[in-house]
mmCIF file of C-alpha atoms and ligand atoms in Angstrom:
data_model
loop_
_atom_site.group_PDB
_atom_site.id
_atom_site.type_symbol
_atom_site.label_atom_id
_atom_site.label_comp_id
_atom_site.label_asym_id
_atom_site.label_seq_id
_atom_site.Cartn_x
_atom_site.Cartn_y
_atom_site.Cartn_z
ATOM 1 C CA UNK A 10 51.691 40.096 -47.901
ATOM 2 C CA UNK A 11 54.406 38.718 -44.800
ATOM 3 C CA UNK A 12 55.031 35.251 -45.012
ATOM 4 C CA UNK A 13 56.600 32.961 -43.171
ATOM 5 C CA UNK A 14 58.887 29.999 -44.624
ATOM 6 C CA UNK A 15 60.002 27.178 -42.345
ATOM 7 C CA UNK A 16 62.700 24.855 -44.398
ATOM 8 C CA UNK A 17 65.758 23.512 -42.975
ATOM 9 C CA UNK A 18 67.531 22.852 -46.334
ATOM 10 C CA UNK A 19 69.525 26.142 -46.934
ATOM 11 C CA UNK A 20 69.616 25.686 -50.863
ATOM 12 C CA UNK A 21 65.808 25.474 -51.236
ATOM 13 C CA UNK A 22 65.198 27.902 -48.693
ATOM 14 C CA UNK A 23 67.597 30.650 -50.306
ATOM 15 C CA UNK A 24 65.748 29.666 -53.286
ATOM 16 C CA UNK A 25 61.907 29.816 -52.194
ATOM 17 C CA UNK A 26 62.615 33.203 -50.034
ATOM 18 C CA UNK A 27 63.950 34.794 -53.179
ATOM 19 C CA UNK A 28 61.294 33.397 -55.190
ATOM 20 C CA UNK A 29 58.848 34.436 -53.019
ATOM 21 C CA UNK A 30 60.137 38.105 -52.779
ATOM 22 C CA UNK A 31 60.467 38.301 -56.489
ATOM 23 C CA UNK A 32 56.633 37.164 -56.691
ATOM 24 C CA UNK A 33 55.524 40.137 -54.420
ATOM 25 C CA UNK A 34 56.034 37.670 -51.090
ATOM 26 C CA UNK A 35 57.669 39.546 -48.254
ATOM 27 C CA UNK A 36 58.851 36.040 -47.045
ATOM 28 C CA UNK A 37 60.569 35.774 -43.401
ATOM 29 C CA UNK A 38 62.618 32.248 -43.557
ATOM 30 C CA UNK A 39 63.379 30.105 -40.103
ATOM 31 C CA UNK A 40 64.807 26.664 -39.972
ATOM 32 C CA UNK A 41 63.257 24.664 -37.073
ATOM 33 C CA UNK A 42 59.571 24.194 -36.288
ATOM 34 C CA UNK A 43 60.322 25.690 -32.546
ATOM 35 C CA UNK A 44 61.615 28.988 -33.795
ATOM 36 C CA UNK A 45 58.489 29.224 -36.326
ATOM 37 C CA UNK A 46 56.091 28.389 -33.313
ATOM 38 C CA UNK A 47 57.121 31.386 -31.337
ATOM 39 C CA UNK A 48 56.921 33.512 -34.367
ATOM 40 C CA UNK A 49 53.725 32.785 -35.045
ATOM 41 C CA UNK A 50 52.616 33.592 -31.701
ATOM 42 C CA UNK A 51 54.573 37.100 -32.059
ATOM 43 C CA UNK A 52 54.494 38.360 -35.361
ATOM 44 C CA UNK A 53 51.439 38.374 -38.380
ATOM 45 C CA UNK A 54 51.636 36.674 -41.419
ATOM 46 C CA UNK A 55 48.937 35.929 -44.081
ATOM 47 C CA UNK A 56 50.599 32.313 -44.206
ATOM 48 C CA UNK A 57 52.598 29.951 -43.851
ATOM 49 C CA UNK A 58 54.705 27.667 -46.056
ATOM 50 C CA UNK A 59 55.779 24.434 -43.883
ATOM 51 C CA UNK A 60 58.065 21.725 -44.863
ATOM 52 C CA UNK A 61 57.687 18.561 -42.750
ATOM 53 C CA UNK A 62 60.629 17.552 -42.125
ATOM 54 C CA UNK A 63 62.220 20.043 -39.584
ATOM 55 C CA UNK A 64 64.904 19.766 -36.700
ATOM 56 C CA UNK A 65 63.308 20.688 -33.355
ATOM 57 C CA UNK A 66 59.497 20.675 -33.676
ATOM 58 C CA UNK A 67 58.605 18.912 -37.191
ATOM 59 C CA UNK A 68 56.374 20.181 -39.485
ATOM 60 C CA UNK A 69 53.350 17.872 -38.637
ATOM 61 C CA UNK A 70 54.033 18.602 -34.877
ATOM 62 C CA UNK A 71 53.748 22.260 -35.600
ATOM 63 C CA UNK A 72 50.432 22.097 -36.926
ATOM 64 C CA UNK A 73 49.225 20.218 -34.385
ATOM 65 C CA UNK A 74 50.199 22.964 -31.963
ATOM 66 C CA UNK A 75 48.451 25.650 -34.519
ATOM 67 C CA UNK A 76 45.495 23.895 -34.457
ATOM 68 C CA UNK A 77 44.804 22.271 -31.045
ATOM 69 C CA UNK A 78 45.354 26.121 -30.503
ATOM 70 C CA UNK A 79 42.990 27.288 -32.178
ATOM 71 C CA UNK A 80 45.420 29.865 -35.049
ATOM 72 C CA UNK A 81 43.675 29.119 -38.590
ATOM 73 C CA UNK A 82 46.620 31.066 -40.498
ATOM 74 C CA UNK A 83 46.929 29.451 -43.897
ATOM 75 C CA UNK A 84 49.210 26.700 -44.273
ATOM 76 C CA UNK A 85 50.752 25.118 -47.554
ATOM 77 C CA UNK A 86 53.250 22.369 -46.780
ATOM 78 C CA UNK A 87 55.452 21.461 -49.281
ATOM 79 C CA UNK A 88 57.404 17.773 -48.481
ATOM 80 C CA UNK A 89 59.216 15.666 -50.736
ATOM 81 C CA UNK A 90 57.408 13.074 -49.172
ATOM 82 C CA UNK A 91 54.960 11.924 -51.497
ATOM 83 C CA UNK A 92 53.144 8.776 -50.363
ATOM 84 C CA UNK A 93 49.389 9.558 -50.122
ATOM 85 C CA UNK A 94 49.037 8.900 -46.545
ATOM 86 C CA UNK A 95 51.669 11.664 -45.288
ATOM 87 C CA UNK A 96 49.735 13.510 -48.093
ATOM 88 C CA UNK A 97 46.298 12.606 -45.596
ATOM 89 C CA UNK A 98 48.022 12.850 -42.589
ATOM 90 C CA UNK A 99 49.380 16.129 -43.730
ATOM 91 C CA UNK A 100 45.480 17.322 -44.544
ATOM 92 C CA UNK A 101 44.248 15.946 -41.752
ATOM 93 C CA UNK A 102 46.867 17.582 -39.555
ATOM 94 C CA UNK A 103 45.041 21.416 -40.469
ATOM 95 C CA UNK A 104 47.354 21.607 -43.605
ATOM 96 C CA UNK A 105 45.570 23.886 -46.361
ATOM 97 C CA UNK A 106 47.232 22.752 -49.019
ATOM 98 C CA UNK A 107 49.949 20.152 -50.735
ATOM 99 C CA UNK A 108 52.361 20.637 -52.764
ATOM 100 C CA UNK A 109 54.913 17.849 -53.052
ATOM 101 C CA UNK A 110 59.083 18.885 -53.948
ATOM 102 C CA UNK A 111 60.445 19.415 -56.800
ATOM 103 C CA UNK A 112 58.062 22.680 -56.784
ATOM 104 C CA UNK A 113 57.422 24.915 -58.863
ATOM 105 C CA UNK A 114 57.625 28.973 -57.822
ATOM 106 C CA UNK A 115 54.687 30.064 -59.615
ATOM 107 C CA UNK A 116 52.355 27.240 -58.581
ATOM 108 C CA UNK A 117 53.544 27.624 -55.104
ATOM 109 C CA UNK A 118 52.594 31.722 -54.973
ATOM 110 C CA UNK A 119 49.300 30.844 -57.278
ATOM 111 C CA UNK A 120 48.794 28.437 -54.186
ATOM 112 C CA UNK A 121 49.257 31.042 -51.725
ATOM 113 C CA UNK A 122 47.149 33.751 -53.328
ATOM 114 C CA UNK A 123 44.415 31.334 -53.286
ATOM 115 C CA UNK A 124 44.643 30.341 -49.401
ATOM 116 C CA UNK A 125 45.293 33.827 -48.467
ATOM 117 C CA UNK A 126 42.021 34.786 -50.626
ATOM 118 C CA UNK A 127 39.480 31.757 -48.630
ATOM 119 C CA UNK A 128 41.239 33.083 -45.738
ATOM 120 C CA UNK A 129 39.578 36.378 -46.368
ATOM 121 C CA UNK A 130 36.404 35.181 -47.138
ATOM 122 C CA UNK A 131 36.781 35.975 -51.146
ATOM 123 C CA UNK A 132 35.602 34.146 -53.637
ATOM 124 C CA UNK A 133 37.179 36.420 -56.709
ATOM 125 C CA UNK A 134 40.812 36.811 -57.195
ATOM 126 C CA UNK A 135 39.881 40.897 -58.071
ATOM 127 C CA UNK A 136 39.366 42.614 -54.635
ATOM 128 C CA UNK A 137 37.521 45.533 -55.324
ATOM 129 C CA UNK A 138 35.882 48.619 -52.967
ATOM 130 C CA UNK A 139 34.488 52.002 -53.823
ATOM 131 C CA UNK A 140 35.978 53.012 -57.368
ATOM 132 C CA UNK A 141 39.408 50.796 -56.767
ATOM 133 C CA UNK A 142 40.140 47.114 -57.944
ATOM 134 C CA UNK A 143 42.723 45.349 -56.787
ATOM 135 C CA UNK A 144 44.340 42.106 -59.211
ATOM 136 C CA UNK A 145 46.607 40.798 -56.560
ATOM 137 C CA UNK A 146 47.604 38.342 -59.109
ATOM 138 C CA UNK A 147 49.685 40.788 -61.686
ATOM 139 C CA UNK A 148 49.337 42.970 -58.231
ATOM 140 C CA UNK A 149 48.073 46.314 -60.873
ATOM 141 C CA UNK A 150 45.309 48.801 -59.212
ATOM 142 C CA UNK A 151 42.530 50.304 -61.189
ATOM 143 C CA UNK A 152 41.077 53.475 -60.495
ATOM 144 C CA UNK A 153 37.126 53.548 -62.355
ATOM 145 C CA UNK A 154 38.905 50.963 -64.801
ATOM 146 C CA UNK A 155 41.980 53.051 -65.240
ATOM 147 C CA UNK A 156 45.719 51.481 -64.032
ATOM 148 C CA UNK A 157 47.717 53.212 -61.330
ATOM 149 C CA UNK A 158 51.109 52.246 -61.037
ATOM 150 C CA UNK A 159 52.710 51.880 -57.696
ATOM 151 C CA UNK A 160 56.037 51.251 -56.025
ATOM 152 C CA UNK A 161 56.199 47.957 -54.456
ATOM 153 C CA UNK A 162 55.479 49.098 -50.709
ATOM 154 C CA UNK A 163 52.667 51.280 -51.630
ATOM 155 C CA UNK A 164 51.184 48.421 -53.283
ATOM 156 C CA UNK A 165 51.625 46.511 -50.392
ATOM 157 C CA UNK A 166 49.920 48.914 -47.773
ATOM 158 C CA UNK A 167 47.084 49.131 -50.166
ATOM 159 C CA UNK A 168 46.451 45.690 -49.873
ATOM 160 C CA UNK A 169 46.854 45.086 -46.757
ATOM 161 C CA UNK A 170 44.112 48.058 -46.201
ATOM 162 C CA UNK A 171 41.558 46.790 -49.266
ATOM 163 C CA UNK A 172 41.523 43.689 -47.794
ATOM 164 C CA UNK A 173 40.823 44.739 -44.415
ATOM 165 C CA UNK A 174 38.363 47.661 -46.013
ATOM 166 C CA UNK A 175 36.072 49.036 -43.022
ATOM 167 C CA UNK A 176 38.043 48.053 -40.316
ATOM 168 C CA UNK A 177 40.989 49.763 -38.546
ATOM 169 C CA UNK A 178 44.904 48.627 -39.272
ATOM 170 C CA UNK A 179 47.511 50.137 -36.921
ATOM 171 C CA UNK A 180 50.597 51.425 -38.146
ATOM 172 C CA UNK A 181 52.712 48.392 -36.156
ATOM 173 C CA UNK A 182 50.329 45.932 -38.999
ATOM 174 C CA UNK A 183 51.316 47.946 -41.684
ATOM 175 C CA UNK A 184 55.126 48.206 -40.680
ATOM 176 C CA UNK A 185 55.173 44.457 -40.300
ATOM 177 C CA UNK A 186 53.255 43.749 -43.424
ATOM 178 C CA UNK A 187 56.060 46.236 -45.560
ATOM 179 C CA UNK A 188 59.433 44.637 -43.883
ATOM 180 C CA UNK A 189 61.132 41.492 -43.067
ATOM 181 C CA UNK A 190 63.343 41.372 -40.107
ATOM 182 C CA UNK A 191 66.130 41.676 -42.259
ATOM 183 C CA UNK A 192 64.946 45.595 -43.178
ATOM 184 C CA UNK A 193 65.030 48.473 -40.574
ATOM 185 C CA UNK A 194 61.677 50.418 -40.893
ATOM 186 C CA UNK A 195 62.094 53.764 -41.580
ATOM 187 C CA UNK A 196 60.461 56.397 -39.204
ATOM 188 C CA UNK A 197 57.468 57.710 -41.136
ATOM 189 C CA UNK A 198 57.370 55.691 -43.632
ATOM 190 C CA UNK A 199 53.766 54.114 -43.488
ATOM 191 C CA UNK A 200 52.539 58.009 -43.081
ATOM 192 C CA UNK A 201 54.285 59.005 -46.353
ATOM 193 C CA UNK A 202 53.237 55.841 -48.473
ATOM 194 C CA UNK A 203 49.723 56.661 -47.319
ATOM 195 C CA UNK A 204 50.513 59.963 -48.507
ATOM 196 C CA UNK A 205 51.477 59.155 -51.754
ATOM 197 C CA UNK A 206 48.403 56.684 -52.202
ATOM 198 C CA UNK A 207 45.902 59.496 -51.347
ATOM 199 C CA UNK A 208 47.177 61.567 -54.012
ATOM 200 C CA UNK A 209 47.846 59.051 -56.606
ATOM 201 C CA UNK A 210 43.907 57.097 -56.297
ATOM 202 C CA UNK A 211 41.472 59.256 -54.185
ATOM 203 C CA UNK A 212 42.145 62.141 -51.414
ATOM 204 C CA UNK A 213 39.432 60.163 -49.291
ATOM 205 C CA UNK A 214 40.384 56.541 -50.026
ATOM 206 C CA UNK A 215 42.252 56.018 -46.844
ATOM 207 C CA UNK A 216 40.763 57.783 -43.133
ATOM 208 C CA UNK A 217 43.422 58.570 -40.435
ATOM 209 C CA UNK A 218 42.581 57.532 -36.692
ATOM 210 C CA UNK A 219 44.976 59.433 -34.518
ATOM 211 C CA UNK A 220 46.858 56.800 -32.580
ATOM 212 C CA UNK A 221 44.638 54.310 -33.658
ATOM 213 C CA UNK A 222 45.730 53.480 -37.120
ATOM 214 C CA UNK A 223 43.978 53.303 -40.761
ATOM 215 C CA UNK A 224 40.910 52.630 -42.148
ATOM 216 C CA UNK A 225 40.556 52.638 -46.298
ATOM 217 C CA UNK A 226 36.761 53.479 -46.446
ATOM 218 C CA UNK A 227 34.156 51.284 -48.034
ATOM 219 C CA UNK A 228 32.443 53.460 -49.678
ATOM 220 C CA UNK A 229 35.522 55.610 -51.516
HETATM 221 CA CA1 CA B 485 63.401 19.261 -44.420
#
């Protein structure tokens, strides 16, 4: 799942984009509120984590824009404010979800999982369709109750599809959801982790639309 991080402090920022990475996150970091605004409006993400306090456009400002805009990405703002009304303002602002600094990694992607889940309209953590089940969580696939193991990326395209089961992802959502802007995207790539996931789960699992994109089938 592509997130975006907007933090202006460059320790915690290093800090949550590793941490984020490590726990399965591929997390794209800006600095300023402006620069996050017109990445929203350019580039998907499952969510967003939002400090407040932010050069430019601040945090609270940002959301504003989201919302009055109608964009219902997720957002979890994490502020070392910790009064209760910028906690309310915060809320009321179209925030998500709190979580005041120090922080702690594994609450924060615990956090995420959970708004990315309500986002989708899933009450379970296990997404599961046809014969697969999904734990995003330990991210592990089972196939009729067995484990599959899979590379990072492939893991990540089958989520990204099993989420989205039924409906059609193009190969740009796919790209975007695999990479940061930090990685080049390897030509073909997407068509030979698709590959891969055919063979490994079920030769059916995942329908080809010719210039259209993918579809992982409800019913495989
Ligand atoms: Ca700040």
């Amino acid at each position: 799942m592509r997130i975006l991080l907007v933090e202006d402090d460059e320790l915690l920022g290093d800090g949550l984009q590793a941490g984020l990475r490590h726990c399965g996150f591929q997390a794209d970091w800006l600095r300023d509120g402006e620069s996050a605004r017109t990445a929203l409006q350019t580039e998907d993400y499952a969510a967003v984590v939002l400090d407040l306090g932010l050069p430019r456009l601040d945090g609270l400002g940002l959301l504003r824009v989201l919302r009055g805009g109608g964009n219902n990405i997720p957002v979890l703002v994490l502020t070392a404010r910790d009064a209760t009304s910028d906690k309310v303002i915060g809320l009321d602002s179209g925030a998500d979800d709190y979580l005041v600094k120090p922080i702690d990694l594994d609450e924060v992607a615990a956090r995420l999982r959970a708004l990315i889940r309500r986002a989708g309209g899933q009450v379970t953590p296990m997404v599961t369709v046809g014969r697969l089940e999904l734990d995003p969580a330990g991210r592990r696939v089972y196939l009729d109750g067995d484990r599959v193991d899979l590379p990072a990326k492939e893991y990540a395209i089958l989520e990204l599809l099993m989420r989205n089961a039924g409906k059609v992802i193009s190969r740009g959502q796919l790209e975007s959801a695999l990479y940061g802007w930090d990685e080049g995207v390897e030509s073909n790539a997407v068509e030979v982790y698709i590959h891969h996931l055919r063979r490994k789960l079920t030769p059916n699992c995942i329908r080809t639309l010719r210039g259209v994109g993918y579809l992982f089938e409800k019913s495989s």
